[in-house]
Coordinates of C-alpha atoms in Angstrom, one line a residue:
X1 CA 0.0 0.0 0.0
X2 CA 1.3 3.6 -0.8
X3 CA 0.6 6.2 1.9
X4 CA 1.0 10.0 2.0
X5 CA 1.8 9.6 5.3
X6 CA 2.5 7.1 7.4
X7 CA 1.7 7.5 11.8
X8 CA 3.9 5.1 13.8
X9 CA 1.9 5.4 17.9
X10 CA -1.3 6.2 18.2
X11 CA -1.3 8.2 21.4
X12 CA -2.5 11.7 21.5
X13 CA 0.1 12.7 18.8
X14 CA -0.1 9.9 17.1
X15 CA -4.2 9.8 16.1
X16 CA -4.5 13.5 16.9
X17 CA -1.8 14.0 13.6
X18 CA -3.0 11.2 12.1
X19 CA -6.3 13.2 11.6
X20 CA -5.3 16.1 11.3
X21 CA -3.0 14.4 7.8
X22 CA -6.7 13.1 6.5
X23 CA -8.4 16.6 7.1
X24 CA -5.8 18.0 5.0
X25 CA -6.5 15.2 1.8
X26 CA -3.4 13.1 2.6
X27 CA -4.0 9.5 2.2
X28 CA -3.3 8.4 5.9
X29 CA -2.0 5.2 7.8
X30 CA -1.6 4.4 11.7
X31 CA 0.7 1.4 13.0
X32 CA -0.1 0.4 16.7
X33 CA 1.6 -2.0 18.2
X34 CA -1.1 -2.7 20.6
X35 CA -5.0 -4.0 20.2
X36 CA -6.7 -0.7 21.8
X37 CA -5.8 2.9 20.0
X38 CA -4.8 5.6 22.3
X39 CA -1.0 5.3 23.8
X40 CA -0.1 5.8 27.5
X41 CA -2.8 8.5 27.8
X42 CA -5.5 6.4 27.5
X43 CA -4.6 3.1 28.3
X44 CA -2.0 3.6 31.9
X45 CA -1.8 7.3 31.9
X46 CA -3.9 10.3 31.6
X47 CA -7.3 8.9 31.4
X48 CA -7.0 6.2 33.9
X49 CA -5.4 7.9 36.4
X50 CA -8.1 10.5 36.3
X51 CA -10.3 8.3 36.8
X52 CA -9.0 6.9 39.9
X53 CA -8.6 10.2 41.2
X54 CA -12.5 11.6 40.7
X55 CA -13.5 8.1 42.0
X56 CA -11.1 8.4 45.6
X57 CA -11.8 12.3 45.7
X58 CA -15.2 10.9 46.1
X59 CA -14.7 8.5 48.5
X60 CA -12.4 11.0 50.7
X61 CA -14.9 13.9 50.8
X62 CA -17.9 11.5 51.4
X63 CA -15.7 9.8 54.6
X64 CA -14.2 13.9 55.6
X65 CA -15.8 16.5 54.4
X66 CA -19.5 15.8 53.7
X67 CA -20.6 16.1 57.8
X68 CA -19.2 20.1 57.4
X69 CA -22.7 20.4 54.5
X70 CA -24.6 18.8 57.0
X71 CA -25.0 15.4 54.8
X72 CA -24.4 12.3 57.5
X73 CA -23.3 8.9 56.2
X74 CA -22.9 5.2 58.0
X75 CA -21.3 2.5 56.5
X76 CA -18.9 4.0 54.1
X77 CA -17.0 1.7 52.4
X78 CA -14.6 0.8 49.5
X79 CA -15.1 -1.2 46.9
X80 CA -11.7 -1.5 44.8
X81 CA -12.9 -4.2 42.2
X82 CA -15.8 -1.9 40.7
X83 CA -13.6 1.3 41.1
X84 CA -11.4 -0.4 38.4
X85 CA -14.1 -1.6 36.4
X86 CA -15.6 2.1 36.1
X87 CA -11.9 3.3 35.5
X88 CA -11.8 0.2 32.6
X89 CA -14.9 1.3 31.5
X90 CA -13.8 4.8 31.0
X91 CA -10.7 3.9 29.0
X92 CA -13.2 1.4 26.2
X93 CA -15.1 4.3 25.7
X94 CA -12.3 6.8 25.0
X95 CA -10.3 4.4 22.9
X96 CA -13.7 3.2 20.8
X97 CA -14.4 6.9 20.1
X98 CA -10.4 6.8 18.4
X99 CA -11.6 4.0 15.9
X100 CA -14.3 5.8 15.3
X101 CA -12.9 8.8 14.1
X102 CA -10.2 6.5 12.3
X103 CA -13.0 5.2 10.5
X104 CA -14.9 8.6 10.1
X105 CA -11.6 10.2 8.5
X106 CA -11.0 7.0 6.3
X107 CA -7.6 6.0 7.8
X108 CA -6.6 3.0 7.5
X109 CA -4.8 1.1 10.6
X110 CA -2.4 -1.7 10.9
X111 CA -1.9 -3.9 14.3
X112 CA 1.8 -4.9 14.8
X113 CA 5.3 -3.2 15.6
X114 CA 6.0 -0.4 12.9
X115 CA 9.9 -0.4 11.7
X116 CA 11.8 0.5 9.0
X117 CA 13.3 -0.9 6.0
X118 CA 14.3 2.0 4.5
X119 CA 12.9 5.8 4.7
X120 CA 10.1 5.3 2.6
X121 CA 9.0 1.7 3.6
X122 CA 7.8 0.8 6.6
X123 CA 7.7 -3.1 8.1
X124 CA 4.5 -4.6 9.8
X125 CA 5.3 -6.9 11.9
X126 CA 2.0 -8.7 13.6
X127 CA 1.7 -10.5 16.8
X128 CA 1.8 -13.9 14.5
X129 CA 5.2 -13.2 13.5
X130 CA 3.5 -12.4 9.7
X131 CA 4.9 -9.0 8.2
X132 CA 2.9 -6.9 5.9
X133 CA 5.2 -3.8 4.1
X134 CA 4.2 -0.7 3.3
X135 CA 5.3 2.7 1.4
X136 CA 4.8 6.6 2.4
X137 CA 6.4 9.6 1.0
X138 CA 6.3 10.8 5.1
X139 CA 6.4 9.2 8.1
X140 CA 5.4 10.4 11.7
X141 CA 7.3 8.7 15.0
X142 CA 4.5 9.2 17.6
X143 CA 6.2 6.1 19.9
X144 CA 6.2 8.0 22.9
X145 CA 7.6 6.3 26.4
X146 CA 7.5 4.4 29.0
X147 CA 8.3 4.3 32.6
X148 CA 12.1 4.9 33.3
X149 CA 13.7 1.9 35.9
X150 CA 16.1 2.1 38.0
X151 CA 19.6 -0.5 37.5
X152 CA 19.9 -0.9 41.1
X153 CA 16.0 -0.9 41.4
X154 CA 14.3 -4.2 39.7
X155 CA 10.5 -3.6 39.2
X156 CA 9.0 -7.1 39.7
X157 CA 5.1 -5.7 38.8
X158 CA 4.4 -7.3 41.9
X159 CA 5.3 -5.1 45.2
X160 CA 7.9 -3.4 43.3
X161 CA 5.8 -1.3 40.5
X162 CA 5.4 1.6 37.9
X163 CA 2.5 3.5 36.8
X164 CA 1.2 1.0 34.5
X165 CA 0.7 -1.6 37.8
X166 CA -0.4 1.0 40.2
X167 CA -3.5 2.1 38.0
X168 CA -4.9 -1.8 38.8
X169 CA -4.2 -2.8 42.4
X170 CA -7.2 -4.7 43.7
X171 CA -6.5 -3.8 47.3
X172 CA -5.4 -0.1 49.2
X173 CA -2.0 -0.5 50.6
X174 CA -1.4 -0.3 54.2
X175 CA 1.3 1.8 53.7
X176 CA 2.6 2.8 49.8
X177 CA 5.8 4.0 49.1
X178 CA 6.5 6.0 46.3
X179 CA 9.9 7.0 45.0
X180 CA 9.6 10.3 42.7
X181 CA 7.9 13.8 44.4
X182 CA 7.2 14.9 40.9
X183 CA 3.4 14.2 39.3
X184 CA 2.6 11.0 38.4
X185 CA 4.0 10.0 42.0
X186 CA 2.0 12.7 43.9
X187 CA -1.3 11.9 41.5
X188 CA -0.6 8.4 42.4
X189 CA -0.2 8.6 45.8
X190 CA -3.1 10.9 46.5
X191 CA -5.2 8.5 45.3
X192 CA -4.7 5.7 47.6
X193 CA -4.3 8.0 50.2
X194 CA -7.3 9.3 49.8
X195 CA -8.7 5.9 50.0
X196 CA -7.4 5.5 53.9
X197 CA -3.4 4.6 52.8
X198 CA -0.4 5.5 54.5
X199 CA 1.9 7.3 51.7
X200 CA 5.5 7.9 52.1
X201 CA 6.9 9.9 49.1
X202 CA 10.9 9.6 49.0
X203 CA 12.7 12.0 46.2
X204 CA 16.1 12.9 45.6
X205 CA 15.8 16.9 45.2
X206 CA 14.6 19.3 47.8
X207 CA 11.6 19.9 46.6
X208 CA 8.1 18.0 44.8
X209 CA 7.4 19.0 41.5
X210 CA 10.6 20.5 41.1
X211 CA 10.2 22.0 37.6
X212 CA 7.2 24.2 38.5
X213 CA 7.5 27.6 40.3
X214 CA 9.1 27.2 44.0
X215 CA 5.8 28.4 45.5
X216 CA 3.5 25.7 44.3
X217 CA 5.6 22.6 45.7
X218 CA 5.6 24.3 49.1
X219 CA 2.1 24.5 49.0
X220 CA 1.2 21.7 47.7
X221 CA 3.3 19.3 50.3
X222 CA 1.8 21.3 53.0
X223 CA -1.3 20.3 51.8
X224 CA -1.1 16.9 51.0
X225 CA 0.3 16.3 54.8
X226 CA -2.5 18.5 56.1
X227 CA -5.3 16.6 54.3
X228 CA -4.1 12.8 53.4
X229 CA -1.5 12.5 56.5
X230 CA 1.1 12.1 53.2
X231 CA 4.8 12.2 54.5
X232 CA 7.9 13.3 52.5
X233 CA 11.4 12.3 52.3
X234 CA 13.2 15.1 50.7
X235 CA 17.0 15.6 49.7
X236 CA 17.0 11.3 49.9
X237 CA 18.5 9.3 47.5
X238 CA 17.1 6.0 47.0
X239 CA 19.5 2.8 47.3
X240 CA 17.7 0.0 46.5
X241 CA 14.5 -2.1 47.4
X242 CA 13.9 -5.0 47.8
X243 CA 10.5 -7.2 48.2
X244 CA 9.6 -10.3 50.4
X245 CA 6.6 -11.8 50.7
X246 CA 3.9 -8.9 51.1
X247 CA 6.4 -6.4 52.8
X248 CA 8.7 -3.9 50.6
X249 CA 11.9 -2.6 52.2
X250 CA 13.3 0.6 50.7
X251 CA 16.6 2.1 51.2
X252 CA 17.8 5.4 51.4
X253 CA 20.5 8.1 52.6
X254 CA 19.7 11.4 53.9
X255 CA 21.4 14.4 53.2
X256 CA 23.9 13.7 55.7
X257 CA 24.5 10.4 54.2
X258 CA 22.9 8.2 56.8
X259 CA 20.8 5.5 56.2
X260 CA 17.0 5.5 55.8
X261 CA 14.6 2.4 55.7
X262 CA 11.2 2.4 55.0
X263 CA 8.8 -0.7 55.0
X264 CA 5.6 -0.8 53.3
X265 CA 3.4 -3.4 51.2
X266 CA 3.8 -1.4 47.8
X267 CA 6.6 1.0 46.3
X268 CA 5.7 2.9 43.3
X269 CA 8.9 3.6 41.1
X270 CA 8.0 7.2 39.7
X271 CA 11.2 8.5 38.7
X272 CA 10.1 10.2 35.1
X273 CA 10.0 8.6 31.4
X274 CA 12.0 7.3 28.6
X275 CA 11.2 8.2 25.3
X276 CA 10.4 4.8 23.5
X277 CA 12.3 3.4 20.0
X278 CA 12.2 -0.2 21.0
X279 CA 11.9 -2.2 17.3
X280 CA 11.4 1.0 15.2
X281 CA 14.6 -0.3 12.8
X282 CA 16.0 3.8 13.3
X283 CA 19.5 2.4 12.6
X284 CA 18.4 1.0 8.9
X285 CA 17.8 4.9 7.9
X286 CA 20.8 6.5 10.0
X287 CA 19.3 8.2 12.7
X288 CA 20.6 8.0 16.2
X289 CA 18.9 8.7 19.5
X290 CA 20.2 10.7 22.0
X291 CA 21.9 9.1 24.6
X292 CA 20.5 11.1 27.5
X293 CA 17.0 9.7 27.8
X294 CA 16.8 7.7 23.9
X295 CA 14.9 11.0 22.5
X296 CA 14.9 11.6 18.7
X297 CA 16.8 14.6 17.6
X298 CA 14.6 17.1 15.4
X299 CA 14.9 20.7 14.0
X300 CA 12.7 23.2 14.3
X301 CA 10.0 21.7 12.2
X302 CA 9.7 18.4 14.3
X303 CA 11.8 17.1 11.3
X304 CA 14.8 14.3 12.0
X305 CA 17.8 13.9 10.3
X306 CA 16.6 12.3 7.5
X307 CA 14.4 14.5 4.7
X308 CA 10.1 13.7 5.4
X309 CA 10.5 11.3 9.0
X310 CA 9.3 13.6 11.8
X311 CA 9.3 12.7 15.3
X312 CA 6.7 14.1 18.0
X313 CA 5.2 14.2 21.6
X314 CA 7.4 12.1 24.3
X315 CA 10.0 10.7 22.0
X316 CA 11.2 14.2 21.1
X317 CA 12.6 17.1 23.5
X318 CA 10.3 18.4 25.8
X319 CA 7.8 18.1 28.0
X320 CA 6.4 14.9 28.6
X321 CA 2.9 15.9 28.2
X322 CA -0.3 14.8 25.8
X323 CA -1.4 18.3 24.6
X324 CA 2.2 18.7 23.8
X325 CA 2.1 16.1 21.5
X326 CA -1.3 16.7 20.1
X327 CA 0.0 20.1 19.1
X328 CA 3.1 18.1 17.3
X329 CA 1.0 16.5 15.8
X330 CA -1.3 18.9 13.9
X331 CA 2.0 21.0 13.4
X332 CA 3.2 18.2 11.5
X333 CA 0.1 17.5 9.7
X334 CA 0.3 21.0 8.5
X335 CA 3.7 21.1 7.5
X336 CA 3.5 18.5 5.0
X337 CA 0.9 20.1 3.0
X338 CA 3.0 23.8 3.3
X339 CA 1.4 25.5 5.8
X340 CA 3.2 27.4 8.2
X341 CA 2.0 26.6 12.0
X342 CA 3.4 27.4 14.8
X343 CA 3.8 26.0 18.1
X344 CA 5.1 28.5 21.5
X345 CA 6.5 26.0 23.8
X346 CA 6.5 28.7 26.3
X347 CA 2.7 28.8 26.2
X348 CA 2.2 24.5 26.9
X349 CA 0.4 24.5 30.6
X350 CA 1.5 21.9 33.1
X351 CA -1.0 20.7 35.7
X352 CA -0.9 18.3 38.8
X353 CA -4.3 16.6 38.9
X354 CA -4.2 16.5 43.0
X355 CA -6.5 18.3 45.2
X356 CA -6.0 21.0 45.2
X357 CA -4.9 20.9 41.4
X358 CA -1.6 22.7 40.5
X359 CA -1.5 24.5 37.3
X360 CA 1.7 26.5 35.3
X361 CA 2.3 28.1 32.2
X362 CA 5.5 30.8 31.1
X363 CA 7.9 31.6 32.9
X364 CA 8.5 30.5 37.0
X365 CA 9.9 33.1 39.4
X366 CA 12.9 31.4 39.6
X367 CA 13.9 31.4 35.9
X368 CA 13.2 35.1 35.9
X369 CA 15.6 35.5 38.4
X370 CA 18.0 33.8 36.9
X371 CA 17.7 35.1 33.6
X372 CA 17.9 38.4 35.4
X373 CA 14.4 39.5 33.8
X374 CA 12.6 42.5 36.1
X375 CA 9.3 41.6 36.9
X376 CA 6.3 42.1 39.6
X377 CA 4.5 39.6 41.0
X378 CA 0.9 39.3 42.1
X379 CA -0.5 37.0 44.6
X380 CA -4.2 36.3 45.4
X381 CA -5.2 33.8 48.2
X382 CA -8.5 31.0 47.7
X383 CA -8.9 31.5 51.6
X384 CA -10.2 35.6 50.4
X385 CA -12.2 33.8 47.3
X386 CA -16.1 34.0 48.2
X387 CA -16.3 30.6 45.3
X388 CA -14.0 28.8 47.7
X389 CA -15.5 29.6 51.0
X390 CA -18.9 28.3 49.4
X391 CA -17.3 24.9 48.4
X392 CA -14.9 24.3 51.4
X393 CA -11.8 24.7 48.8
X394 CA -9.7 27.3 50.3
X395 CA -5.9 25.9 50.6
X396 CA -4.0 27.3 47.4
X397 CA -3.2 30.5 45.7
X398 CA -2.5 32.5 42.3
X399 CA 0.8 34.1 41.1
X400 CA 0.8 36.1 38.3
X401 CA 4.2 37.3 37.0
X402 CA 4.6 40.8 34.7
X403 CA 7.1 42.8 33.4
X404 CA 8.5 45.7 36.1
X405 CA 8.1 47.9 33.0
X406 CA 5.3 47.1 30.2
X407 CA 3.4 45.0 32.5
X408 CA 3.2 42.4 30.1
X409 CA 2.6 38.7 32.0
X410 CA 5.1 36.2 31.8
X411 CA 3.7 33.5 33.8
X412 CA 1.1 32.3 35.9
X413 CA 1.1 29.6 38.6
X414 CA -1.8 28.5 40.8
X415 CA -2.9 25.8 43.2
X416 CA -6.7 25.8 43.9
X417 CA -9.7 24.1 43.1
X418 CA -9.9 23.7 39.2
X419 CA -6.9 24.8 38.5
X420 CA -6.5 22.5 35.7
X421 CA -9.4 24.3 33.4
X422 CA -8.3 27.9 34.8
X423 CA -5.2 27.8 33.7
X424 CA -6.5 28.1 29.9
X425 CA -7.3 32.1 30.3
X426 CA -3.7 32.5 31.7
X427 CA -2.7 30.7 27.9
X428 CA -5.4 32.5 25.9
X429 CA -4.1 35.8 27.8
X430 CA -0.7 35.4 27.3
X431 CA -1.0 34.1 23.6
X432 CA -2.6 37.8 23.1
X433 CA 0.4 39.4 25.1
X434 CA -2.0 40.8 27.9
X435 CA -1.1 42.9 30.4
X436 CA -1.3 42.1 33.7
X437 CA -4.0 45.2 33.9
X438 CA -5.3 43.9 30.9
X439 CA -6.9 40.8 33.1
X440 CA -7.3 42.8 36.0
X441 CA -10.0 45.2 33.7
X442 CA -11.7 42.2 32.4
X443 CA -15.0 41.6 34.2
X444 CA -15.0 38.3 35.9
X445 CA -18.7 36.6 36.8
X446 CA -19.1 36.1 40.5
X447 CA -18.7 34.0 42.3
X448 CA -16.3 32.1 40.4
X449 CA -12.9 30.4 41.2
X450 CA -11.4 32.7 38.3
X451 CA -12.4 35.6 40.1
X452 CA -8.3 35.1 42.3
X453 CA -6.9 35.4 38.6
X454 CA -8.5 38.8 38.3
X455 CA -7.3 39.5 41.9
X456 CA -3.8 38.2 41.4
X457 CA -3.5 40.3 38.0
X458 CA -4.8 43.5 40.0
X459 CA -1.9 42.7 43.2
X460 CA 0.7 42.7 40.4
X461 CA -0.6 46.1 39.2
X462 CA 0.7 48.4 41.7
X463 CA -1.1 46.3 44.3
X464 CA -4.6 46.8 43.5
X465 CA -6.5 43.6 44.7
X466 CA -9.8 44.3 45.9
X467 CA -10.3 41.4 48.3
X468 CA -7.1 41.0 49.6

């Protein structure tokens, strides 16, 4: 079969450019490896994971906070088995709504490991060891990753787990360890701690969610130990674990170098990603990964070494993130047929899916500092939010960042309730270029939780929050 293009993944870069090709008249293909569309995100990542976390946010407000709106229950209780048949459930209906737009937008789909022969054909290689080749005048790498282990550290899927096991325990743990204070760890952990489990959370820098703005992993460790008991072992580096029977031993050294054990019936190994290239054949067209991380080296245009094989999403440089690569993607897409896209990598939100949510887009206090930019900054507390009081939400905060002289933003970071959907109008503002006045003029309905970006725009323009 000849192709126009050719998608290799179908994660969120992977079908999302995949669709965007067959919008644009190309004559599309999609290789996935396994039986369900959809990648990480929707099969052990995103979707699952959220999931669990609406159904234990549930569970932990029902058993702690429902007595405060004068709702009384008896007999709470847990049931693990049909929490991960709703989370299963949730992940067939987002991967059957991928085959149907596949079939909608008339592309056509292979099952089987995608490789190369050469730069234009591309191997098929099926689960019955059959092969089927085919040809594209473009190819898109949308292979994205998977969970980065540890040499010293052997996951046995067991006690010792990643990600991928985690998201189908059929018990809580009595007490789960989790080694990596950045996202998946903390989503991971709040989840069964929410669901009555002792968490430990042991990571090597002095800080959780370490790439985000200084502020937000204060917070947000207070606030896990406030509400879910959660404890942290910070500035430790983990030495090994090992597993007997139903009891995990985990070693570490403190910042002074002594030793640290912990003992629990579950470790979560949550140490970050590695971009995935297993069996893609990249050696048979001369292109070589990096060695930090196995990422893809690309130029500007998402386009490797070698003239129409692009490379997107987790398998690239960046963030690790699906909207990342669903932007890839369509850039991609768009490329091929001439357009001229654009993507601001500045502009891509991050968010923590805890509660509260943690949410983060342009630049962090920190890199302003160093980069010796002048700016103000405007804070705006949830405790002063009227929207918070009402719904018992009121740990958290909003930063907004401007330039000291046009009062232009350059980031804004927040930890609140629904942080993950507020965060959009600091994107759409800053797309525009707004001013920090600009948002602070810009009538707000009340009572909403958006209201503190308002407030936190008006305290970084010469301190002119109403409410604070």
């Amino acid at each position: 079969m000849q192709y126009d293009v050719i998608v290799i993944g179908s994660g969120p870069g992977g079908y999302v450019g995949a669709i965007r090709c067959a919008q644009l008249g190309l004559k599309t293909a999609v290789i996935e490896k396994y039986s369900t569309f959809g990648g990480t995100c929707l099969n052990v990542g995103c979707i699952p994971s959220k999931a669990l976390l609406d159904s234990s946010e549930h569970y932990h407000n029902a058993a702690h906070n429902f007595e405060a709106h004068g709702i009384g229950l008896s007999n709470l209780q847990i049931d693990v088995k049909k929490m991960m048949e709703r989370k299963n459930e949730v992940i067939s209906q987002n991967t059957a709504g991928i085959t149907f737009l596949f079939k909608k937008n008339k592309i056509d789909t292979y099952e089987g490991v995608g490789s190369f022969i050469d730069k234009n054909t591309i191997k098929v290689t099926k689960k019955d060891g059959s092969t089927e080749e085919l040809k594209a005048k473009n190819v898109i790498i949308a292979t994205g990753s998977k969970p980065t282990t540890l040499p010293f550290l052997p996951i046995d899927k067991k006690r010792i787990i990643t990600s991928t096991e985690a998201l189908n325990l059929q018990e809580v743990p009595k007490h789960l360890i989790v080694i990596g204070g950045g996202v998946i760890g903390l989503e991971l952990g709040s989840v069964y701690a929410r669901l009555g489990a002792k968490v430990s959370v042991v990571e090597f820098a002095k800080s959780i969610i370490g790439t985000m703005d200084a502020g937000l992993g204060k917070e947000l460790q207070r606030v896990l130990k406030k509400n879910l008991g959660m404890e942290f072992f910070l500035g430790h580096k983990v030495t090994g674990a090992t597993a007997k029977g139903k009891k995990v031993t985990v070693t570490a050294e403190n910042q002074k170098g002594e030793a640290v054990s912990l003992e629990g019936d579950y470790c979560i190994v949550a140490v970050g990603r590695t971009a995935y290239t297993e069996g893609l054949g990249l050696d048979n067209i001369g292109i070589k990964t990096e060695e930090r991380g196995n990422k893809i080296p690309v130029n500007e245009h998402l386009e490797t070494s070698v003239e129409g094989i692009y490379a997107i999403g987790d398998v690239i440089k960046g963030a690790m993130l699906a909207h990342k690569a669903e932007d890839e993607g369509i850039y991609v897409a768009e490329r091929i047929v001439g357009q001229k896209p654009h993507i601001d990598y500045n502009l891509i939100p991050g968010v923590v899916y805890t509660w509260p949510e943690v949410a983060s887009v342009g630049k962090t206090e920190e890199e302003l500092k160093e980069t010796g930019v002048k700016y103000k900054a405007g804070s705006f507390s949830f405790k002063a939010s009227g929207r918070a009081k009402a719904s018992g939400d009121t740990d958290g905060f909003i930063k907004v960042l401007a330039d000291a002289e046009t009062d232009e933003v350059l980031g804004v970071h927040m930890i609140g309730p629904r942080a993950a959907d507020m965060i959009a109008e600091a994107v759409v503002a800053m797309e525009y270029r707004a001013s920090a006045e600009d948002i602070g003029r810009i009538c707000h309905a009340h009572p909403t939780f958006t209201e503190a970006i308002k407030e936190a725009a008006l305290a970084a323009t010469a301190n002119r929050a109403i409410h604070a």
